[in-house]
Amino acid sequence: MREIKFPDGFIWGSATSSYQIEGAWNEDGKGESVWDAICHKKGFIHNDDTGDIACDHYHRYKQDVQLMKEMNLQSYRFSVSWPRIFPIGVGKINPKGVEFYDNLINELIANDIEPFVTLYHWDLPLTLQNNGGWENREIVDAFVDYARFMFDNFGDRVKKWITFNEPLVFAVWYPLRGFYGKKDLKSIMSATHIVNIAHAKAIEAYRDSENSDGQIGTTLNINAIYPKTDSSLDNEAATIIDGLTNRWFLDPVLKGTYPRDILNLLERYFNFPSFLDEDIQILIDNPSDFLGINNYTCTRANLDEPIKGPEDFYRMITPGKAEEGVEVSYMGWEIYPDGLYDLLKRVDKEYDSPLIYITENGMGAKDDIIVDKVVQDDDRLSYLKRYLEAANRAIKEGVNLKGYFVWSLMDNFEWVWGYSKRFGIIRIEYETQERMWKKSSLWYRDVIKNNSFNF
Ligand code: PNW
């Protein structure tokens, strides 16, 4: 047994998102979001579950902040529901929505917990989706107005901001699933650029605001990618998948460019438009203060035949299934802690040592054994220990990693999987809304207290 120690000042947190926990989907003047609409259609979500009530956090936030306090949590990453603030995305403000986040933020600060706020974790106002969503560039102004309102109203107390959570998921995977009707890869890849412009312009608005003395960045879901075998086709697949899912998102945010090899591929198959010089300048002029990384697994890249056309792209940009025989979570995702280590080292080396927060890491587990009101989530506990040990190794080797957020503070609405998958370190009994500790949260409480754990 050895002690895994973290540097002084390392930030220990946990994360959630608005649609996944708040409930109160149509209360107090909140507008409809794309997720309200998707969940209210039959057949998209496991069991046709919805976030209508979720963890009822909207009404129980005080109790939840007390749990955070008991857990010694130093920082809480949550997202703001855009349609709670602007019910139709633009224009008229909903004061009750503003009041909710005011109360939550004040409650956190009164309990010495730092708010770490994500502006956009997928619950787009439905009216904006009906106007083309992220595939229509008009959305940039709407997002920047929303962001500016947030900075002006909450920036005196909120000093850590994340513009977007995982553009690969909301701008690429969900449209490819057919959530919004048509699927057009060219338009989808252009949407990722629109997201980048919105991100950069929000940073510009932040720097211009009166409360610009904090940090602002974005959160990407990125993985270490390994060729499945040492065949040249698998190596080619690894380069392309890395380009499409990692570099396509990292490069514009951290370098103000797009990867040339992927642009060439897109141009070949889609007659992809080249980007305007002025857009690239906006990216270059507005660097992020940090990079948020969400990481759960790694990717094994495989191609049996050379790329023939666009269909191969669809396959390579979306996650595959884990190999038979490897250790997987209840989600079926491969558990490979060294993947996090490799990823951190790689980002550090290739992107000039950015300040990094791990904004999500955690495990979907079965959680079917409960003893004396404590969930016996030994598998999750083992996962968290191993991933944190890997992160610690990267820190010791000089990676500029300053904080870690477990996904998730509590079990919640796990998107297309509904309530069938549990990620929380606190259990939610959905029938009664009772909150319950797990072995992992009891352990995490001590990790935070000691800034270290035994491995
Ligand atoms: C993240 N994948 O999404 C989200 O930010 C959370 O809202 C979500 O609850 C959490 O991970 C767990 O799923 C992801 O397939 C969804 O690799 C899917 C993947 C990665 C992240």
Tab-separated table of C-alpha atoms and ligand atoms in Angstrom:
chain	number	residue	atom	x	y	z
A	1	MET	CA	0.000	0.000	0.000
A	2	ARG	CA	1.292	3.469	-0.797
A	3	GLU	CA	-0.035	6.956	-0.326
A	4	ILE	CA	-1.114	8.844	-3.439
A	5	LYS	CA	-0.674	12.502	-2.509
A	6	PHE	CA	-2.017	15.463	-4.455
A	7	PRO	CA	-0.423	18.906	-4.636
A	8	ASP	CA	-1.576	21.628	-2.257
A	9	GLY	CA	-4.444	23.605	-3.715
A	10	PHE	CA	-5.665	20.742	-5.885
A	11	ILE	CA	-9.412	21.248	-6.378
A	12	TRP	CA	-11.718	18.364	-5.428
A	13	GLY	CA	-15.177	18.506	-6.903
A	14	SER	CA	-18.114	16.709	-8.362
A	15	ALA	CA	-20.325	17.480	-11.353
A	16	THR	CA	-23.936	17.401	-12.552
A	17	SER	CA	-25.964	19.049	-15.300
A	18	SER	CA	-29.257	20.909	-15.259
A	19	TYR	CA	-31.491	18.642	-17.326
A	20	GLN	CA	-30.149	15.521	-15.654
A	21	ILE	CA	-31.018	16.568	-12.087
A	22	GLU	CA	-33.281	19.607	-11.819
A	23	GLY	CA	-36.722	18.388	-12.848
A	24	ALA	CA	-39.318	21.211	-12.659
A	25	TRP	CA	-39.283	21.134	-16.436
A	26	ASN	CA	-42.216	23.501	-16.858
A	27	GLU	CA	-42.240	25.359	-13.552
A	28	ASP	CA	-41.814	29.035	-12.743
A	29	GLY	CA	-41.737	30.216	-16.341
A	30	LYS	CA	-39.046	27.885	-17.698
A	31	GLY	CA	-39.154	27.472	-21.482
A	32	GLU	CA	-39.035	24.154	-23.276
A	33	SER	CA	-35.658	22.662	-24.166
A	34	VAL	CA	-34.691	20.187	-26.866
A	35	TRP	CA	-34.400	17.534	-24.159
A	36	ASP	CA	-37.956	18.165	-22.955
A	37	ALA	CA	-39.054	17.688	-26.546
A	38	ILE	CA	-36.997	14.536	-27.218
A	39	CYS	CA	-38.108	12.884	-23.974
A	40	HIS	CA	-41.745	13.668	-24.602
A	41	LYS	CA	-41.579	11.891	-27.959
A	42	LYS	CA	-41.919	8.128	-27.715
A	43	GLY	CA	-39.137	5.800	-28.683
A	44	PHE	CA	-35.984	7.875	-28.315
A	45	ILE	CA	-35.144	7.224	-24.665
A	46	HIS	CA	-34.823	3.955	-22.758
A	47	ASN	CA	-38.200	3.154	-21.187
A	48	ASP	CA	-39.428	6.539	-22.449
A	49	ASP	CA	-37.980	8.041	-19.266
A	50	THR	CA	-37.943	11.836	-18.994
A	51	GLY	CA	-36.187	14.512	-16.936
A	52	ASP	CA	-39.559	15.995	-15.907
A	53	ILE	CA	-38.798	15.314	-12.246
A	54	ALA	CA	-35.307	13.741	-12.286
A	55	CYS	CA	-33.708	14.301	-8.848
A	56	ASP	CA	-36.069	17.167	-8.059
A	57	HIS	CA	-32.956	19.215	-7.369
A	58	TYR	CA	-34.830	22.400	-8.286
A	59	HIS	CA	-36.756	22.013	-5.028
A	60	ARG	CA	-34.154	20.141	-3.007
A	61	TYR	CA	-31.006	22.109	-3.768
A	62	LYS	CA	-30.483	23.105	-0.129
A	63	GLN	CA	-30.447	19.509	1.001
A	64	ASP	CA	-28.076	18.647	-1.858
A	65	VAL	CA	-25.669	21.431	-0.892
A	66	GLN	CA	-25.658	20.031	2.659
A	67	LEU	CA	-24.636	16.633	1.257
A	68	MET	CA	-21.819	18.329	-0.658
A	69	LYS	CA	-20.690	19.972	2.537
A	70	GLU	CA	-20.734	16.682	4.443
A	71	MET	CA	-18.620	15.261	1.620
A	72	ASN	CA	-16.043	18.072	2.060
A	73	LEU	CA	-16.599	19.050	-1.582
A	74	GLN	CA	-14.533	22.131	-2.496
A	75	SER	CA	-16.098	22.858	-5.857
A	76	TYR	CA	-19.390	21.948	-7.504
A	77	ARG	CA	-19.673	21.852	-11.267
A	78	PHE	CA	-23.256	22.315	-12.452
A	79	SER	CA	-24.860	23.684	-15.581
A	80	VAL	CA	-27.431	26.368	-16.144
A	81	SER	CA	-30.595	25.638	-18.059
A	82	TRP	CA	-30.595	28.297	-20.767
A	83	PRO	CA	-34.417	28.156	-21.192
A	84	ARG	CA	-34.871	28.728	-17.452
A	85	ILE	CA	-33.145	32.086	-17.928
A	86	PHE	CA	-34.342	32.925	-21.452
A	87	PRO	CA	-37.480	30.810	-22.082
A	88	ILE	CA	-37.275	31.231	-25.862
A	89	GLY	CA	-33.498	31.561	-25.984
A	90	VAL	CA	-33.396	35.292	-26.606
A	91	GLY	CA	-35.131	38.447	-25.418
A	92	LYS	CA	-37.312	38.219	-22.362
A	93	ILE	CA	-35.704	37.062	-19.129
A	94	ASN	CA	-37.432	34.772	-16.633
A	95	PRO	CA	-36.787	36.279	-13.169
A	96	LYS	CA	-37.759	33.071	-11.343
A	97	GLY	CA	-35.059	31.168	-13.208
A	98	VAL	CA	-32.482	33.803	-12.322
A	99	GLU	CA	-33.632	33.582	-8.714
A	100	PHE	CA	-33.098	29.818	-8.613
A	101	TYR	CA	-29.451	30.084	-9.690
A	102	ASP	CA	-28.932	33.071	-7.396
A	103	ASN	CA	-30.138	30.987	-4.469
A	104	LEU	CA	-28.079	27.960	-5.453
A	105	ILE	CA	-24.892	29.985	-5.894
A	106	ASN	CA	-25.401	31.837	-2.612
A	107	GLU	CA	-26.076	28.574	-0.796
A	108	LEU	CA	-22.865	27.075	-2.200
A	109	ILE	CA	-20.776	30.055	-1.221
A	110	ALA	CA	-22.313	30.166	2.270
A	111	ASN	CA	-21.084	26.571	2.630
A	112	ASP	CA	-17.581	27.280	1.280
A	113	ILE	CA	-18.156	25.416	-1.967
A	114	GLU	CA	-16.965	27.092	-5.130
A	115	PRO	CA	-19.482	27.205	-8.003
A	116	PHE	CA	-17.993	25.981	-11.306
A	117	VAL	CA	-20.598	26.835	-13.901
A	118	THR	CA	-21.185	25.295	-17.320
A	119	LEU	CA	-23.261	27.556	-19.565
A	120	TYR	CA	-24.347	24.867	-21.974
A	121	HIS	CA	-24.821	21.203	-21.158
A	122	TRP	CA	-27.169	20.340	-24.023
A	123	ASP	CA	-30.586	21.699	-22.973
A	124	LEU	CA	-30.964	24.172	-25.826
A	125	PRO	CA	-34.125	26.307	-25.881
A	126	LEU	CA	-36.411	24.490	-28.313
A	127	THR	CA	-37.176	27.660	-30.257
A	128	LEU	CA	-33.494	27.920	-31.195
A	129	GLN	CA	-33.405	24.291	-32.332
A	130	ASN	CA	-36.433	25.016	-34.507
A	131	ASN	CA	-34.351	27.751	-36.084
A	132	GLY	CA	-31.626	25.262	-37.050
A	133	GLY	CA	-29.827	24.947	-33.702
A	134	TRP	CA	-26.049	24.759	-33.945
A	135	GLU	CA	-26.229	24.323	-37.699
A	136	ASN	CA	-27.444	27.915	-38.100
A	137	ARG	CA	-24.870	30.589	-37.389
A	138	GLU	CA	-27.519	32.979	-36.031
A	139	ILE	CA	-27.240	31.030	-32.790
A	140	VAL	CA	-23.875	32.627	-32.040
A	141	ASP	CA	-25.383	35.977	-31.071
A	142	ALA	CA	-28.062	34.308	-28.960
A	143	PHE	CA	-25.463	32.307	-27.054
A	144	VAL	CA	-23.190	35.289	-26.519
A	145	ASP	CA	-26.108	37.403	-25.220
A	146	TYR	CA	-27.023	34.608	-22.811
A	147	ALA	CA	-23.382	34.244	-21.719
A	148	ARG	CA	-23.032	38.006	-21.191
A	149	PHE	CA	-26.160	38.058	-19.069
A	150	MET	CA	-24.705	35.265	-16.929
A	151	PHE	CA	-21.338	37.006	-16.499
A	152	ASP	CA	-23.029	40.282	-15.558
A	153	ASN	CA	-25.451	38.726	-13.089
A	154	PHE	CA	-23.410	35.973	-11.468
A	155	GLY	CA	-19.801	36.833	-12.300
A	156	ASP	CA	-19.311	38.667	-9.004
A	157	ARG	CA	-19.614	35.276	-7.248
A	158	VAL	CA	-18.807	32.744	-9.999
A	159	LYS	CA	-15.109	32.733	-10.922
A	160	LYS	CA	-14.954	29.538	-12.976
A	161	TRP	CA	-16.883	29.275	-16.233
A	162	ILE	CA	-17.203	26.563	-18.863
A	163	THR	CA	-18.801	27.606	-22.133
A	164	PHE	CA	-19.689	24.202	-23.590
A	165	ASN	CA	-19.880	20.608	-22.471
A	166	GLU	CA	-18.731	18.137	-25.126
A	167	PRO	CA	-19.453	19.613	-28.567
A	168	LEU	CA	-18.707	16.190	-30.085
A	169	VAL	CA	-21.768	14.785	-28.325
A	170	PHE	CA	-24.345	17.526	-28.832
A	171	ALA	CA	-23.237	18.869	-32.216
A	172	VAL	CA	-22.233	15.565	-33.836
A	173	TRP	CA	-23.486	12.404	-32.144
A	174	TYR	CA	-27.024	13.550	-31.357
A	175	PRO	CA	-27.736	14.918	-34.833
A	176	LEU	CA	-26.275	11.696	-36.282
A	177	ARG	CA	-28.737	9.758	-34.117
A	178	GLY	CA	-31.491	11.612	-35.918
A	179	PHE	CA	-32.689	13.652	-32.948
A	180	TYR	CA	-33.324	16.681	-35.118
A	181	GLY	CA	-34.465	15.080	-38.355
A	182	LYS	CA	-31.977	15.348	-41.163
A	183	LYS	CA	-28.439	14.012	-40.860
A	184	ASP	CA	-25.889	15.795	-42.938
A	185	LEU	CA	-22.276	15.301	-41.943
A	186	LYS	CA	-21.076	18.369	-43.810
A	187	SER	CA	-23.572	20.570	-42.000
A	188	ILE	CA	-22.778	18.836	-38.716
A	189	MET	CA	-19.038	19.394	-39.060
A	190	SER	CA	-19.764	23.035	-39.871
A	191	ALA	CA	-21.846	23.203	-36.683
A	192	THR	CA	-18.769	22.296	-34.626
A	193	HIS	CA	-17.128	25.383	-36.097
A	194	ILE	CA	-20.156	27.507	-35.168
A	195	VAL	CA	-19.817	26.207	-31.597
A	196	ASN	CA	-16.151	27.254	-31.608
A	197	ILE	CA	-17.027	30.753	-32.774
A	198	ALA	CA	-19.690	31.014	-30.049
A	199	HIS	CA	-17.121	29.799	-27.507
A	200	ALA	CA	-14.515	32.377	-28.597
A	201	LYS	CA	-17.035	35.237	-28.686
A	202	ALA	CA	-18.295	34.301	-25.222
A	203	ILE	CA	-14.699	34.510	-23.987
A	204	GLU	CA	-14.433	37.936	-25.575
A	205	ALA	CA	-17.641	38.977	-23.767
A	206	TYR	CA	-16.212	37.638	-20.511
A	207	ARG	CA	-12.992	39.622	-20.854
A	208	ASP	CA	-15.086	42.735	-21.542
A	209	SER	CA	-17.362	42.182	-18.550
A	210	GLU	CA	-16.973	43.836	-15.170
A	211	ASN	CA	-16.381	40.478	-13.518
A	212	SER	CA	-13.538	39.219	-15.681
A	213	ASP	CA	-11.194	38.251	-12.842
A	214	GLY	CA	-11.960	34.509	-13.033
A	215	GLN	CA	-11.160	31.691	-15.436
A	216	ILE	CA	-13.087	30.618	-18.522
A	217	GLY	CA	-12.620	27.556	-20.697
A	218	THR	CA	-14.459	24.722	-22.368
A	219	THR	CA	-14.961	21.006	-21.767
A	220	LEU	CA	-14.199	18.339	-24.354
A	221	ASN	CA	-14.778	14.610	-24.217
A	222	ILE	CA	-11.518	13.218	-25.511
A	223	ASN	CA	-9.936	9.780	-25.274
A	224	ALA	CA	-6.602	8.134	-25.822
A	225	ILE	CA	-6.893	6.239	-29.127
A	226	TYR	CA	-4.980	3.024	-29.789
A	227	PRO	CA	-4.862	0.976	-32.984
A	228	LYS	CA	-6.575	-2.345	-32.270
A	229	THR	CA	-3.761	-4.278	-33.949
A	230	ASP	CA	-0.509	-3.112	-35.488
A	231	SER	CA	-1.920	-3.421	-39.012
A	232	SER	CA	-1.464	-0.358	-41.182
A	233	LEU	CA	-5.244	-0.050	-41.582
A	234	ASP	CA	-5.762	0.054	-37.814
A	235	ASN	CA	-3.022	2.647	-37.549
A	236	GLU	CA	-4.725	4.702	-40.240
A	237	ALA	CA	-8.014	4.352	-38.367
A	238	ALA	CA	-6.342	5.563	-35.175
A	239	THR	CA	-5.051	8.686	-36.911
A	240	ILE	CA	-8.415	9.475	-38.467
A	241	ILE	CA	-10.464	8.784	-35.330
A	242	ASP	CA	-8.008	10.847	-33.322
A	243	GLY	CA	-8.356	13.620	-35.900
A	244	LEU	CA	-12.144	13.552	-35.982
A	245	THR	CA	-12.859	13.153	-32.274
A	246	ASN	CA	-9.836	14.739	-30.531
A	247	ARG	CA	-7.802	17.098	-32.714
A	248	TRP	CA	-10.868	18.505	-34.502
A	249	PHE	CA	-11.959	19.893	-31.119
A	250	LEU	CA	-8.636	20.521	-29.367
A	251	ASP	CA	-6.869	22.375	-32.172
A	252	PRO	CA	-9.365	25.238	-32.663
A	253	VAL	CA	-9.667	25.821	-28.908
A	254	LEU	CA	-5.980	25.551	-28.022
A	255	LYS	CA	-4.246	26.540	-31.269
A	256	GLY	CA	-6.830	28.459	-33.285
A	257	THR	CA	-6.521	26.062	-36.246
A	258	TYR	CA	-8.186	22.946	-37.663
A	259	PRO	CA	-6.177	19.777	-38.345
A	260	ARG	CA	-5.022	19.770	-41.980
A	261	ASP	CA	-5.373	16.007	-42.521
A	262	ILE	CA	-9.023	16.033	-41.439
A	263	LEU	CA	-9.797	19.140	-43.500
A	264	ASN	CA	-8.303	17.339	-46.503
A	265	LEU	CA	-10.501	14.305	-45.900
A	266	LEU	CA	-13.614	16.417	-45.486
A	267	GLU	CA	-12.792	18.358	-48.625
A	268	ARG	CA	-12.353	15.129	-50.536
A	269	TYR	CA	-15.677	13.601	-49.506
A	270	PHE	CA	-17.876	16.574	-48.766
A	271	ASN	CA	-16.551	19.503	-50.712
A	272	PHE	CA	-16.057	21.078	-47.312
A	273	PRO	CA	-15.914	24.876	-47.263
A	274	SER	CA	-12.712	26.439	-46.025
A	275	PHE	CA	-12.992	28.650	-42.979
A	276	LEU	CA	-13.008	32.411	-43.131
A	277	ASP	CA	-9.787	34.098	-42.070
A	278	GLU	CA	-11.751	36.375	-39.770
A	279	ASP	CA	-13.229	33.348	-37.976
A	280	ILE	CA	-9.812	31.859	-37.415
A	281	GLN	CA	-8.692	35.235	-36.050
A	282	ILE	CA	-11.553	35.207	-33.507
A	283	LEU	CA	-10.309	31.808	-32.286
A	284	ILE	CA	-6.713	32.969	-32.073
A	285	ASP	CA	-7.616	36.232	-30.321
A	286	ASN	CA	-9.655	34.573	-27.565
A	287	PRO	CA	-7.680	31.812	-25.884
A	288	SER	CA	-9.184	29.795	-23.035
A	289	ASP	CA	-7.764	29.930	-19.512
A	290	PHE	CA	-8.064	26.183	-19.105
A	291	LEU	CA	-9.154	22.987	-20.803
A	292	GLY	CA	-11.822	20.812	-19.184
A	293	ILE	CA	-11.429	17.128	-19.979
A	294	ASN	CA	-14.194	14.551	-19.626
A	295	ASN	CA	-12.748	11.061	-19.797
A	296	TYR	CA	-14.290	7.697	-19.020
A	297	THR	CA	-12.658	5.215	-21.369
A	298	CYS	CA	-10.278	4.802	-24.282
A	299	THR	CA	-10.856	4.021	-27.952
A	300	ARG	CA	-9.515	1.036	-29.907
A	301	ALA	CA	-9.344	1.954	-33.588
A	302	ASN	CA	-10.071	-0.542	-36.306
A	303	LEU	CA	-10.557	-0.541	-40.096
A	304	ASP	CA	-10.959	-3.765	-42.065
A	305	GLU	CA	-10.888	-2.099	-45.478
A	306	PRO	CA	-9.551	1.249	-46.703
A	307	ILE	CA	-11.963	4.205	-46.402
A	308	LYS	CA	-14.331	4.318	-49.341
A	309	GLY	CA	-16.645	7.164	-48.585
A	310	PRO	CA	-18.709	9.181	-46.151
A	311	GLU	CA	-20.268	6.079	-44.552
A	312	ASP	CA	-16.900	5.181	-43.043
A	313	PHE	CA	-16.786	8.602	-41.427
A	314	TYR	CA	-20.060	8.036	-39.620
A	315	ARG	CA	-18.649	4.856	-38.174
A	316	MET	CA	-15.345	6.380	-37.147
A	317	ILE	CA	-16.746	9.449	-35.482
A	318	THR	CA	-19.146	7.514	-33.225
A	319	PRO	CA	-17.933	5.236	-30.419
A	320	GLY	CA	-17.568	1.517	-31.069
A	321	LYS	CA	-18.160	-1.420	-28.754
A	322	ALA	CA	-15.460	-2.655	-26.379
A	323	GLU	CA	-13.601	-5.859	-27.269
A	324	GLU	CA	-14.761	-9.161	-25.772
A	325	GLY	CA	-12.936	-9.981	-22.578
A	326	VAL	CA	-11.757	-6.513	-21.535
A	327	GLU	CA	-12.891	-4.986	-18.249
A	328	VAL	CA	-15.934	-2.794	-18.874
A	329	SER	CA	-18.282	-0.599	-16.854
A	330	TYR	CA	-22.042	-1.182	-16.699
A	331	MET	CA	-22.195	1.107	-19.741
A	332	GLY	CA	-20.051	-1.385	-21.662
A	333	TRP	CA	-17.185	1.154	-21.817
A	334	GLU	CA	-13.665	-0.225	-21.472
A	335	ILE	CA	-11.982	0.576	-18.166
A	336	TYR	CA	-8.412	1.590	-18.897
A	337	PRO	CA	-6.881	4.077	-16.406
A	338	ASP	CA	-3.605	4.337	-18.342
A	339	GLY	CA	-5.711	5.827	-21.124
A	340	LEU	CA	-6.263	8.874	-18.916
A	341	TYR	CA	-2.538	9.049	-18.132
A	342	ASP	CA	-1.615	8.805	-21.838
A	343	LEU	CA	-4.234	11.403	-22.752
A	344	LEU	CA	-3.045	13.926	-20.147
A	345	LYS	CA	0.597	13.492	-21.177
A	346	ARG	CA	-0.275	13.884	-24.820
A	347	VAL	CA	-2.347	17.059	-24.359
A	348	ASP	CA	0.402	18.496	-22.175
A	349	LYS	CA	3.080	17.775	-24.753
A	350	GLU	CA	1.249	18.716	-27.945
A	351	TYR	CA	-0.660	21.752	-26.709
A	352	ASP	CA	1.964	23.594	-24.680
A	353	SER	CA	1.026	22.461	-21.152
A	354	PRO	CA	-2.429	23.992	-20.779
A	355	LEU	CA	-4.048	24.324	-17.367
A	356	ILE	CA	-6.341	21.285	-17.160
A	357	TYR	CA	-9.301	20.308	-15.003
A	358	ILE	CA	-10.753	16.841	-15.264
A	359	THR	CA	-14.336	18.051	-15.380
A	360	GLU	CA	-15.819	14.532	-15.516
A	361	ASN	CA	-14.640	11.020	-14.716
A	362	GLY	CA	-16.683	8.273	-13.128
A	363	MET	CA	-18.375	4.963	-13.645
A	364	GLY	CA	-21.831	3.741	-14.530
A	365	ALA	CA	-22.326	0.776	-12.208
A	366	LYS	CA	-25.081	-1.634	-11.262
A	367	ASP	CA	-25.321	-0.542	-7.623
A	368	ASP	CA	-27.561	-3.449	-6.701
A	369	ILE	CA	-26.168	-4.204	-3.237
A	370	ILE	CA	-27.198	-1.949	-0.372
A	371	VAL	CA	-26.221	-2.710	3.227
A	372	ASP	CA	-27.408	-0.537	6.113
A	373	LYS	CA	-28.385	2.203	3.678
A	374	VAL	CA	-24.940	2.362	2.079
A	375	VAL	CA	-24.580	1.303	-1.567
A	376	GLN	CA	-21.739	-1.225	-1.868
A	377	ASP	CA	-20.267	0.165	-5.084
A	378	ASP	CA	-16.887	-1.527	-4.792
A	379	ASP	CA	-16.506	-1.533	-8.577
A	380	ARG	CA	-16.914	2.248	-8.775
A	381	LEU	CA	-14.564	2.731	-5.853
A	382	SER	CA	-11.906	0.639	-7.572
A	383	TYR	CA	-12.453	2.581	-10.812
A	384	LEU	CA	-12.061	5.957	-9.106
A	385	LYS	CA	-8.914	4.897	-7.259
A	386	ARG	CA	-7.252	3.632	-10.413
A	387	TYR	CA	-8.195	6.650	-12.536
A	388	LEU	CA	-7.049	9.053	-9.821
A	389	GLU	CA	-3.761	7.186	-9.464
A	390	ALA	CA	-3.239	7.558	-13.221
A	391	ALA	CA	-4.028	11.286	-13.020
A	392	ASN	CA	-1.625	11.610	-10.093
A	393	ARG	CA	1.194	10.010	-12.095
A	394	ALA	CA	0.642	12.586	-14.831
A	395	ILE	CA	0.769	15.435	-12.283
A	396	LYS	CA	4.047	14.095	-10.860
A	397	GLU	CA	5.451	14.168	-14.377
A	398	GLY	CA	4.604	17.821	-14.753
A	399	VAL	CA	1.125	17.870	-16.300
A	400	ASN	CA	-0.648	21.064	-15.271
A	401	LEU	CA	-3.726	19.320	-13.835
A	402	LYS	CA	-5.343	21.435	-11.128
A	403	GLY	CA	-8.614	19.744	-10.221
A	404	TYR	CA	-10.841	16.705	-10.537
A	405	PHE	CA	-14.637	16.384	-10.673
A	406	VAL	CA	-16.340	13.029	-10.191
A	407	TRP	CA	-19.239	12.411	-12.506
A	408	SER	CA	-21.656	12.499	-10.898
A	409	LEU	CA	-22.596	13.900	-7.529
A	410	MET	CA	-25.835	11.903	-7.666
A	411	ASP	CA	-27.547	9.305	-9.810
A	412	ASN	CA	-29.469	11.097	-12.506
A	413	PHE	CA	-31.138	11.034	-15.908
A	414	GLU	CA	-28.498	9.382	-18.075
A	415	TRP	CA	-29.717	10.758	-21.456
A	416	VAL	CA	-30.700	8.029	-23.924
A	417	TRP	CA	-30.264	5.415	-21.189
A	418	GLY	CA	-32.843	7.157	-18.970
A	419	TYR	CA	-32.636	6.045	-15.341
A	420	SER	CA	-31.275	2.587	-16.187
A	421	LYS	CA	-27.676	3.631	-15.537
A	422	ARG	CA	-26.392	5.054	-12.277
A	423	PHE	CA	-23.291	7.265	-12.172
A	424	GLY	CA	-23.767	8.981	-8.810
A	425	ILE	CA	-21.579	8.762	-5.759
A	426	ILE	CA	-24.821	9.566	-3.934
A	427	ARG	CA	-27.746	7.259	-4.666
A	428	ILE	CA	-31.160	8.634	-5.550
A	429	GLU	CA	-34.167	6.493	-4.668
A	430	TYR	CA	-36.400	7.861	-7.406
A	431	GLU	CA	-39.717	6.799	-5.828
A	432	THR	CA	-39.058	8.702	-2.621
A	433	GLN	CA	-36.251	11.090	-3.689
A	434	GLU	CA	-34.264	9.804	-0.718
A	435	ARG	CA	-30.506	10.492	-0.970
A	436	MET	CA	-28.173	7.711	0.154
A	437	TRP	CA	-24.399	7.441	0.566
A	438	LYS	CA	-22.318	4.941	-1.316
A	439	LYS	CA	-18.958	3.449	-0.389
A	440	SER	CA	-17.440	5.687	-3.071
A	441	SER	CA	-18.776	8.932	-1.569
A	442	LEU	CA	-17.698	7.937	1.943
A	443	TRP	CA	-14.232	7.259	0.544
A	444	TYR	CA	-14.179	10.474	-1.503
A	445	ARG	CA	-15.012	12.498	1.617
A	446	ASP	CA	-11.768	11.224	3.190
A	447	VAL	CA	-9.724	11.726	0.023
A	448	ILE	CA	-10.733	15.379	0.049
A	449	LYS	CA	-10.006	15.757	3.750
A	450	ASN	CA	-6.519	14.193	3.416
A	451	ASN	CA	-5.724	15.399	-0.113
A	452	SER	CA	-4.484	11.840	-0.609
A	453	PHE	CA	-5.545	8.197	-0.504
A	454	ASN	CA	-4.005	4.772	-0.049
A	455	PHE	CA	-3.542	2.711	-3.186
B	1	PNW	C1	-20.895	12.735	-20.573
B	1	PNW	N1	-19.234	8.123	-24.694
B	1	PNW	O1	-21.350	12.325	-21.817
B	1	PNW	C2	-21.816	13.864	-20.198
B	1	PNW	O2	-21.172	15.103	-20.072
B	1	PNW	C3	-22.684	13.593	-19.018
B	1	PNW	O3	-23.814	14.425	-19.081
B	1	PNW	C4	-23.055	12.137	-18.965
B	1	PNW	O4	-24.002	11.846	-17.993
B	1	PNW	C5	-21.776	11.371	-18.731
B	1	PNW	O5	-20.807	11.651	-19.726
B	1	PNW	C6	-21.953	9.861	-18.650
B	1	PNW	O6	-22.415	9.364	-19.880
B	1	PNW	C7	-20.794	11.270	-22.504
B	1	PNW	O7	-20.045	7.342	-25.277
B	1	PNW	C8	-21.653	10.441	-23.170
B	1	PNW	O8	-18.002	7.942	-24.782
B	1	PNW	C9	-21.134	9.393	-23.903
B	1	PNW	C10	-19.751	9.204	-23.962
B	1	PNW	C11	-18.894	10.049	-23.309
B	1	PNW	C12	-19.440	11.072	-22.570
